[in-house]
PDB file of C-alpha atoms in Angstrom:
ATOM      1  CA  GLY A   1      -5.598  -6.472  -1.479  1.00  0.00           C
ATOM      2  CA  ALA A   2      -1.893  -6.431  -2.436  1.00  0.00           C
ATOM      3  CA  VAL A   3      -0.791  -3.713  -0.061  1.00  0.00           C
ATOM      4  CA  VAL A   4       2.864  -2.971   0.584  1.00  0.00           C
ATOM      5  CA  SER A   5       3.742  -0.883   3.599  1.00  0.00           C
ATOM      6  CA  GLN A   6       7.070   0.877   3.854  1.00  0.00           C
ATOM      7  CA  HIS A   7       8.359   2.414   7.054  1.00  0.00           C
ATOM      8  CA  PRO A   8       9.437   5.027   7.891  1.00  0.00           C
ATOM      9  CA  SER A   9       8.111   7.454   5.316  1.00  0.00           C
ATOM     10  CA  ARG A  10      10.699  10.051   6.268  1.00  0.00           C
ATOM     11  CA  VAL A  11      13.928   9.823   8.210  1.00  0.00           C
ATOM     12  CA  ILE A  12      16.708  12.244   8.991  1.00  0.00           C
ATOM     13  CA  CYS A  13      19.979  10.891  10.280  1.00  0.00           C
ATOM     14  CA  LYS A  14      23.459  12.109  10.981  1.00  0.00           C
ATOM     15  CA  SER A  15      26.416  11.250   8.805  1.00  0.00           C
ATOM     16  CA  GLY A  16      28.065   8.044   9.873  1.00  0.00           C
ATOM     17  CA  THR A  17      24.995   6.459  11.370  1.00  0.00           C
ATOM     18  CA  SER A  18      22.948   3.586   9.945  1.00  0.00           C
ATOM     19  CA  VAL A  19      19.323   3.659   8.957  1.00  0.00           C
ATOM     20  CA  LYS A  20      16.955   0.743   8.495  1.00  0.00           C
ATOM     21  CA  ILE A  21      13.959   0.855   6.166  1.00  0.00           C
ATOM     22  CA  GLU A  22      11.281  -1.809   6.337  1.00  0.00           C
ATOM     23  CA  CYS A  23       9.110  -3.115   3.548  1.00  0.00           C
ATOM     24  CA  ARG A  24       6.155  -5.320   4.422  1.00  0.00           C
ATOM     25  CA  SER A  25       3.594  -7.076   2.285  1.00  0.00           C
ATOM     26  CA  LEU A  26       0.446  -6.825   4.374  1.00  0.00           C
ATOM     27  CA  ASP A  27      -1.971  -9.203   2.705  1.00  0.00           C
ATOM     28  CA  PHE A  28       0.101 -11.450   0.508  1.00  0.00           C
ATOM     29  CA  GLN A  29       3.297 -13.438   0.569  1.00  0.00           C
ATOM     30  CA  ALA A  30       6.179 -11.976  -1.356  1.00  0.00           C
ATOM     31  CA  THR A  31       9.003 -14.307  -2.247  1.00  0.00           C
ATOM     32  CA  THR A  32      10.691 -11.463  -4.079  1.00  0.00           C
ATOM     33  CA  MET A  33      11.044  -7.833  -3.100  1.00  0.00           C
ATOM     34  CA  PHE A  34      12.832  -5.087  -4.964  1.00  0.00           C
ATOM     35  CA  TRP A  35      14.571  -1.975  -3.710  1.00  0.00           C
ATOM     36  CA  TYR A  36      14.776   1.178  -5.811  1.00  0.00           C
ATOM     37  CA  ARG A  37      16.334   4.560  -5.444  1.00  0.00           C
ATOM     38  CA  GLN A  38      14.774   7.614  -7.009  1.00  0.00           C
ATOM     39  CA  PHE A  39      16.471  10.972  -7.383  1.00  0.00           C
ATOM     40  CA  PRO A  40      14.329  14.118  -7.737  1.00  0.00           C
ATOM     41  CA  LYS A  41      12.403  14.118 -11.001  1.00  0.00           C
ATOM     42  CA  LYS A  42      14.254  11.024 -12.102  1.00  0.00           C
ATOM     43  CA  SER A  43      13.380   7.435 -12.754  1.00  0.00           C
ATOM     44  CA  LEU A  44      13.481   4.549 -10.346  1.00  0.00           C
ATOM     45  CA  MET A  45      16.857   2.871 -10.315  1.00  0.00           C
ATOM     46  CA  LEU A  46      16.782  -0.785  -9.333  1.00  0.00           C
ATOM     47  CA  MET A  47      19.280  -1.344  -6.555  1.00  0.00           C
ATOM     48  CA  ALA A  48      18.751  -4.969  -5.638  1.00  0.00           C
ATOM     49  CA  THR A  49      16.427  -7.915  -5.757  1.00  0.00           C
ATOM     50  CA  SER A  50      15.675  -9.540  -2.437  1.00  0.00           C
ATOM     51  CA  ASN A  51      14.668 -13.175  -2.284  1.00  0.00           C
ATOM     52  CA  GLU A  52      13.272 -14.703   0.872  1.00  0.00           C
ATOM     53  CA  GLY A  53      15.777 -16.910   2.617  1.00  0.00           C
ATOM     54  CA  SER A  54      18.695 -16.134   0.332  1.00  0.00           C
ATOM     55  CA  LYS A  55      21.189 -13.396  -0.375  1.00  0.00           C
ATOM     56  CA  ALA A  56      20.059 -10.366  -2.295  1.00  0.00           C
ATOM     57  CA  THR A  57      21.184  -9.795  -5.856  1.00  0.00           C
ATOM     58  CA  TYR A  58      22.632  -6.344  -6.352  1.00  0.00           C
ATOM     59  CA  GLU A  59      22.659  -4.354  -9.559  1.00  0.00           C
ATOM     60  CA  GLN A  60      25.963  -3.292 -10.990  1.00  0.00           C
ATOM     61  CA  GLY A  61      27.433  -0.302  -9.205  1.00  0.00           C
ATOM     62  CA  VAL A  62      25.450  -0.770  -5.997  1.00  0.00           C
ATOM     63  CA  GLU A  63      27.632  -1.414  -2.965  1.00  0.00           C
ATOM     64  CA  LYS A  64      26.343  -4.453  -1.123  1.00  0.00           C
ATOM     65  CA  ASP A  65      28.246  -3.534   2.036  1.00  0.00           C
ATOM     66  CA  LYS A  66      26.717  -0.086   1.977  1.00  0.00           C
ATOM     67  CA  PHE A  67      23.153  -1.153   1.357  1.00  0.00           C
ATOM     68  CA  LEU A  68      22.438  -4.249   3.407  1.00  0.00           C
ATOM     69  CA  ILE A  69      19.318  -6.142   2.469  1.00  0.00           C
ATOM     70  CA  ASN A  70      17.663  -8.807   4.535  1.00  0.00           C
ATOM     71  CA  HIS A  71      14.580 -10.765   3.501  1.00  0.00           C
ATOM     72  CA  ALA A  72      13.966 -12.939   6.513  1.00  0.00           C
ATOM     73  CA  SER A  73      10.331 -13.783   5.919  1.00  0.00           C
ATOM     74  CA  LEU A  74       7.743 -13.895   3.164  1.00  0.00           C
ATOM     75  CA  THR A  75       6.326 -10.574   4.289  1.00  0.00           C
ATOM     76  CA  LEU A  76       9.317  -8.504   5.316  1.00  0.00           C
ATOM     77  CA  SER A  77      12.434  -7.156   3.674  1.00  0.00           C
ATOM     78  CA  THR A  78      14.720  -4.539   5.180  1.00  0.00           C
ATOM     79  CA  LEU A  79      17.228  -2.168   3.642  1.00  0.00           C
ATOM     80  CA  THR A  80      19.920  -0.805   5.932  1.00  0.00           C
ATOM     81  CA  VAL A  81      21.970   2.116   4.749  1.00  0.00           C
ATOM     82  CA  THR A  82      25.210   1.782   6.668  1.00  0.00           C
ATOM     83  CA  SER A  83      27.518   4.652   7.588  1.00  0.00           C
ATOM     84  CA  ALA A  84      25.232   7.052   5.788  1.00  0.00           C
ATOM     85  CA  HIS A  85      26.632  10.073   3.984  1.00  0.00           C
ATOM     86  CA  PRO A  86      24.838  13.115   2.546  1.00  0.00           C
ATOM     87  CA  GLU A  87      25.121  11.635  -0.954  1.00  0.00           C
ATOM     88  CA  ASP A  88      22.943   8.754   0.233  1.00  0.00           C
ATOM     89  CA  SER A  89      20.082  11.199   0.683  1.00  0.00           C
ATOM     90  CA  SER A  90      17.361  10.096  -1.674  1.00  0.00           C
ATOM     91  CA  PHE A  91      13.927   8.584  -2.016  1.00  0.00           C
ATOM     92  CA  TYR A  92      13.938   4.809  -1.570  1.00  0.00           C
ATOM     93  CA  ILE A  93      11.046   2.663  -2.762  1.00  0.00           C
ATOM     94  CA  CYS A  94      10.396  -1.011  -2.273  1.00  0.00           C
ATOM     95  CA  SER A  95       8.132  -3.257  -4.261  1.00  0.00           C
ATOM     96  CA  ALA A  96       6.991  -6.807  -3.778  1.00  0.00           C
ATOM     97  CA  ARG A  97       5.770  -9.545  -6.052  1.00  0.00           C
ATOM     98  CA  ASP A  98       2.869 -11.700  -5.016  1.00  0.00           C
ATOM     99  CA  ARG A  99       3.744 -15.352  -5.397  1.00  0.00           C
ATOM    100  CA  GLY A 100       0.080 -16.075  -6.011  1.00  0.00           C
ATOM    101  CA  PRO A 101      -2.143 -15.331  -9.016  1.00  0.00           C
ATOM    102  CA  LEU A 102      -1.151 -11.667  -9.120  1.00  0.00           C
ATOM    103  CA  ASN A 103       2.525 -12.431  -9.575  1.00  0.00           C
ATOM    104  CA  THR A 104       2.844 -10.662 -12.905  1.00  0.00           C
ATOM    105  CA  GLU A 105       3.053  -7.256 -11.342  1.00  0.00           C
ATOM    106  CA  ALA A 106       4.821  -5.595  -8.475  1.00  0.00           C
ATOM    107  CA  PHE A 107       3.161  -3.610  -5.749  1.00  0.00           C
ATOM    108  CA  PHE A 108       4.913  -0.591  -4.367  1.00  0.00           C
ATOM    109  CA  GLY A 109       5.410   0.824  -0.928  1.00  0.00           C
ATOM    110  CA  GLN A 110       4.889   4.488  -0.216  1.00  0.00           C
ATOM    111  CA  GLY A 111       8.583   5.214  -0.287  1.00  0.00           C
ATOM    112  CA  THR A 112      11.044   6.560   2.276  1.00  0.00           C
ATOM    113  CA  ARG A 113      12.685   9.931   2.033  1.00  0.00           C
ATOM    114  CA  LEU A 114      16.117   9.703   3.603  1.00  0.00           C
ATOM    115  CA  THR A 115      17.992  12.864   4.485  1.00  0.00           C
ATOM    116  CA  VAL A 116      21.527  12.564   5.810  1.00  0.00           C
ATOM    117  CA  VAL A 117      22.843  15.659   7.536  1.00  0.00           C
TER     118      VAL A 117
ATOM    119  CA  ALA B   1      20.398  -5.389 -19.519  1.00  0.00           C
ATOM    120  CA  GLN B   2      17.059  -4.173 -20.685  1.00  0.00           C
ATOM    121  CA  THR B   3      16.598  -0.473 -21.358  1.00  0.00           C
ATOM    122  CA  VAL B   4      13.410   1.509 -21.393  1.00  0.00           C
ATOM    123  CA  THR B   5      13.249   4.880 -23.108  1.00  0.00           C
ATOM    124  CA  GLN B   6      10.677   7.589 -22.715  1.00  0.00           C
ATOM    125  CA  SER B   7      11.514  10.410 -25.107  1.00  0.00           C
ATOM    126  CA  GLN B   8       9.000  12.925 -23.764  1.00  0.00           C
ATOM    127  CA  PRO B   9      10.120  14.425 -20.436  1.00  0.00           C
ATOM    128  CA  GLU B  10       6.993  16.598 -20.303  1.00  0.00           C
ATOM    129  CA  MET B  11       3.607  16.550 -21.940  1.00  0.00           C
ATOM    130  CA  SER B  12       0.470  18.599 -21.513  1.00  0.00           C
ATOM    131  CA  VAL B  13      -3.114  17.989 -22.494  1.00  0.00           C
ATOM    132  CA  GLN B  14      -6.316  19.944 -22.310  1.00  0.00           C
ATOM    133  CA  GLU B  15      -8.911  18.510 -19.969  1.00  0.00           C
ATOM    134  CA  ALA B  16     -11.234  16.066 -21.797  1.00  0.00           C
ATOM    135  CA  GLU B  17      -8.762  15.687 -24.661  1.00  0.00           C
ATOM    136  CA  THR B  18      -6.588  12.715 -25.561  1.00  0.00           C
ATOM    137  CA  VAL B  19      -2.859  12.386 -25.075  1.00  0.00           C
ATOM    138  CA  THR B  20      -0.364   9.693 -26.024  1.00  0.00           C
ATOM    139  CA  LEU B  21       2.807   8.976 -24.088  1.00  0.00           C
ATOM    140  CA  SER B  22       5.623   7.168 -25.880  1.00  0.00           C
ATOM    141  CA  CYS B  23       7.827   4.339 -24.696  1.00  0.00           C
ATOM    142  CA  THR B  24      10.344   2.135 -26.440  1.00  0.00           C
ATOM    143  CA  TYR B  25      12.395  -0.671 -24.993  1.00  0.00           C
ATOM    144  CA  ASP B  26      15.256  -2.883 -25.921  1.00  0.00           C
ATOM    145  CA  THR B  27      15.387  -6.565 -25.115  1.00  0.00           C
ATOM    146  CA  SER B  28      16.447  -9.915 -26.482  1.00  0.00           C
ATOM    147  CA  GLU B  29      13.774 -11.761 -24.527  1.00  0.00           C
ATOM    148  CA  SER B  30      10.649 -13.019 -26.218  1.00  0.00           C
ATOM    149  CA  ASP B  31       8.402 -13.313 -23.198  1.00  0.00           C
ATOM    150  CA  TYR B  32       8.000 -10.359 -20.887  1.00  0.00           C
ATOM    151  CA  TYR B  33       5.536  -7.908 -19.427  1.00  0.00           C
ATOM    152  CA  LEU B  34       5.200  -4.193 -19.948  1.00  0.00           C
ATOM    153  CA  PHE B  35       3.560  -1.736 -17.601  1.00  0.00           C
ATOM    154  CA  TRP B  36       2.621   1.861 -17.241  1.00  0.00           C
ATOM    155  CA  TYR B  37       2.802   3.248 -13.721  1.00  0.00           C
ATOM    156  CA  LYS B  38       1.585   6.608 -12.488  1.00  0.00           C
ATOM    157  CA  GLN B  39       3.376   8.499  -9.742  1.00  0.00           C
ATOM    158  CA  PRO B  40       1.388  11.449  -8.351  1.00  0.00           C
ATOM    159  CA  PRO B  41       2.959  14.020  -6.022  1.00  0.00           C
ATOM    160  CA  SER B  42       2.451  11.614  -3.119  1.00  0.00           C
ATOM    161  CA  ARG B  43       5.194   9.497  -4.773  1.00  0.00           C
ATOM    162  CA  GLN B  44       3.077   6.338  -4.474  1.00  0.00           C
ATOM    163  CA  MET B  45       3.490   4.213  -7.595  1.00  0.00           C
ATOM    164  CA  ILE B  46       0.137   3.206  -9.034  1.00  0.00           C
ATOM    165  CA  LEU B  47      -0.329   0.600 -11.748  1.00  0.00           C
ATOM    166  CA  VAL B  48      -2.179   2.017 -14.727  1.00  0.00           C
ATOM    167  CA  ILE B  49      -2.110  -0.808 -17.226  1.00  0.00           C
ATOM    168  CA  ARG B  50      -0.292  -4.050 -18.010  1.00  0.00           C
ATOM    169  CA  GLN B  51       0.501  -5.838 -21.284  1.00  0.00           C
ATOM    170  CA  GLU B  52       1.734  -9.383 -21.756  1.00  0.00           C
ATOM    171  CA  ALA B  53       4.174  -9.608 -24.658  1.00  0.00           C
ATOM    172  CA  TYR B  54       2.666 -12.820 -25.953  1.00  0.00           C
ATOM    173  CA  LYS B  55      -0.721 -11.179 -26.392  1.00  0.00           C
ATOM    174  CA  GLN B  56      -1.227  -9.313 -29.615  1.00  0.00           C
ATOM    175  CA  GLN B  57      -4.357  -7.582 -28.410  1.00  0.00           C
ATOM    176  CA  ASN B  58      -3.716  -4.190 -26.893  1.00  0.00           C
ATOM    177  CA  ALA B  59      -4.631  -3.846 -23.234  1.00  0.00           C
ATOM    178  CA  THR B  60      -7.368  -1.439 -22.215  1.00  0.00           C
ATOM    179  CA  GLU B  61      -8.416  -0.159 -18.810  1.00  0.00           C
ATOM    180  CA  ASN B  62     -11.290   2.299 -18.989  1.00  0.00           C
ATOM    181  CA  ARG B  63      -9.818   5.564 -20.360  1.00  0.00           C
ATOM    182  CA  PHE B  64      -6.347   4.081 -20.661  1.00  0.00           C
ATOM    183  CA  SER B  65      -5.184   1.974 -23.572  1.00  0.00           C
ATOM    184  CA  VAL B  66      -1.897   0.948 -25.061  1.00  0.00           C
ATOM    185  CA  ASN B  67      -0.523   0.564 -28.550  1.00  0.00           C
ATOM    186  CA  PHE B  68       1.837  -2.372 -28.295  1.00  0.00           C
ATOM    187  CA  GLN B  69       4.069  -2.946 -31.303  1.00  0.00           C
ATOM    188  CA  LYS B  70       6.260  -5.906 -30.412  1.00  0.00           C
ATOM    189  CA  ALA B  71       8.395  -5.901 -33.539  1.00  0.00           C
ATOM    190  CA  ALA B  72       9.106  -2.214 -33.136  1.00  0.00           C
ATOM    191  CA  LYS B  73       9.527  -2.624 -29.349  1.00  0.00           C
ATOM    192  CA  SER B  74       7.144   0.209 -28.790  1.00  0.00           C
ATOM    193  CA  PHE B  75       4.576   0.534 -26.019  1.00  0.00           C
ATOM    194  CA  SER B  76       2.669   3.818 -25.967  1.00  0.00           C
ATOM    195  CA  LEU B  77      -0.065   4.835 -23.535  1.00  0.00           C
ATOM    196  CA  LYS B  78      -3.166   6.668 -24.665  1.00  0.00           C
ATOM    197  CA  ILE B  79      -5.229   8.563 -22.126  1.00  0.00           C
ATOM    198  CA  SER B  80      -8.665   9.512 -23.367  1.00  0.00           C
ATOM    199  CA  ASP B  81     -10.971  12.140 -21.868  1.00  0.00           C
ATOM    200  CA  SER B  82      -8.133  13.434 -19.716  1.00  0.00           C
ATOM    201  CA  GLN B  83      -9.013  14.480 -16.194  1.00  0.00           C
ATOM    202  CA  LEU B  84      -7.266  16.770 -13.754  1.00  0.00           C
ATOM    203  CA  GLY B  85      -6.471  13.762 -11.590  1.00  0.00           C
ATOM    204  CA  ASP B  86      -4.449  12.257 -14.396  1.00  0.00           C
ATOM    205  CA  ALA B  87      -1.715  14.818 -13.830  1.00  0.00           C
ATOM    206  CA  ALA B  88       1.347  12.911 -12.615  1.00  0.00           C
ATOM    207  CA  MET B  89       4.638  11.375 -13.645  1.00  0.00           C
ATOM    208  CA  TYR B  90       4.117   8.350 -15.849  1.00  0.00           C
ATOM    209  CA  PHE B  91       6.687   5.607 -16.008  1.00  0.00           C
ATOM    210  CA  CYS B  92       6.902   2.864 -18.567  1.00  0.00           C
ATOM    211  CA  ALA B  93       8.298  -0.339 -17.105  1.00  0.00           C
ATOM    212  CA  TYR B  94       9.609  -3.636 -18.395  1.00  0.00           C
ATOM    213  CA  ARG B  95       9.516  -6.846 -16.384  1.00  0.00           C
ATOM    214  CA  SER B  96      12.187  -9.308 -17.382  1.00  0.00           C
ATOM    215  CA  THR B  97      12.016 -13.091 -17.179  1.00  0.00           C
ATOM    216  CA  GLY B  98      14.239 -12.690 -14.117  1.00  0.00           C
ATOM    217  CA  ASN B  99      11.371 -10.709 -12.604  1.00  0.00           C
ATOM    218  CA  GLN B 100      13.294  -7.453 -12.300  1.00  0.00           C
ATOM    219  CA  PHE B 101      11.468  -4.297 -13.251  1.00  0.00           C
ATOM    220  CA  TYR B 102      13.231  -1.630 -15.296  1.00  0.00           C
ATOM    221  CA  PHE B 103      11.767   1.827 -15.612  1.00  0.00           C
ATOM    222  CA  GLY B 104      11.954   4.568 -18.178  1.00  0.00           C
ATOM    223  CA  THR B 105      12.912   8.106 -17.222  1.00  0.00           C
ATOM    224  CA  GLY B 106       9.321   9.194 -16.940  1.00  0.00           C
ATOM    225  CA  THR B 107       6.987  11.688 -18.559  1.00  0.00           C
ATOM    226  CA  SER B 108       5.505  14.493 -16.528  1.00  0.00           C
ATOM    227  CA  LEU B 109       1.896  14.998 -17.618  1.00  0.00           C
ATOM    228  CA  THR B 110       0.130  18.276 -17.007  1.00  0.00           C
ATOM    229  CA  VAL B 111      -3.626  18.515 -17.493  1.00  0.00           C
ATOM    230  CA  ILE B 112      -4.828  21.992 -18.361  1.00  0.00           C
ATOM    231  CA  PRO B 113      -8.309  22.897 -17.112  1.00  0.00           C
TER     232      PRO B 113
END
């Protein structure tokens, strides 16, 4: 149980276009999902916290208009990178908290490697 | 904001030996959770072990155990009988009362056959 699926695993897009990344909790309901960015051989940097049915909370320095987050249901959150630029190229990871008995930990998706050319 | 520090960017251990990875954190909260996650080359984050701050007893999961020193804000991971499959990046993580997770910079563990 507690599986988080992230899609796509890899995406290449042209500068100026937008890319949407999906994060789904497959066998549990997640009232809260988190989005991270990870640079090569670096730690995970929390970008935003996504709460179902409400606006996401962004960490300091993260542009909310650049990284649009939608958490429309208890099993799905999306991250849209708008007007992508090469500096947005990175590895993006989502995680979700189970609102049930396992809610002390977060379960991670497989990550999405975004390359902007 | 909470900070998590891992002072060992790289560590190596001989197969079957024991290795300890260090982690310190800074917080003003009294109730929180600490975690160790493993990230193999596949990049999938895998939970290794979890510790509740209100529990004094150190968590143990098979070959993995922690040394949790709350007053010192220290949370080290001990891997016993190291196996080749243990080779990965290890991240220490702090979960705040606001439910955000904050990660250390990671320790790359190499297991030498």
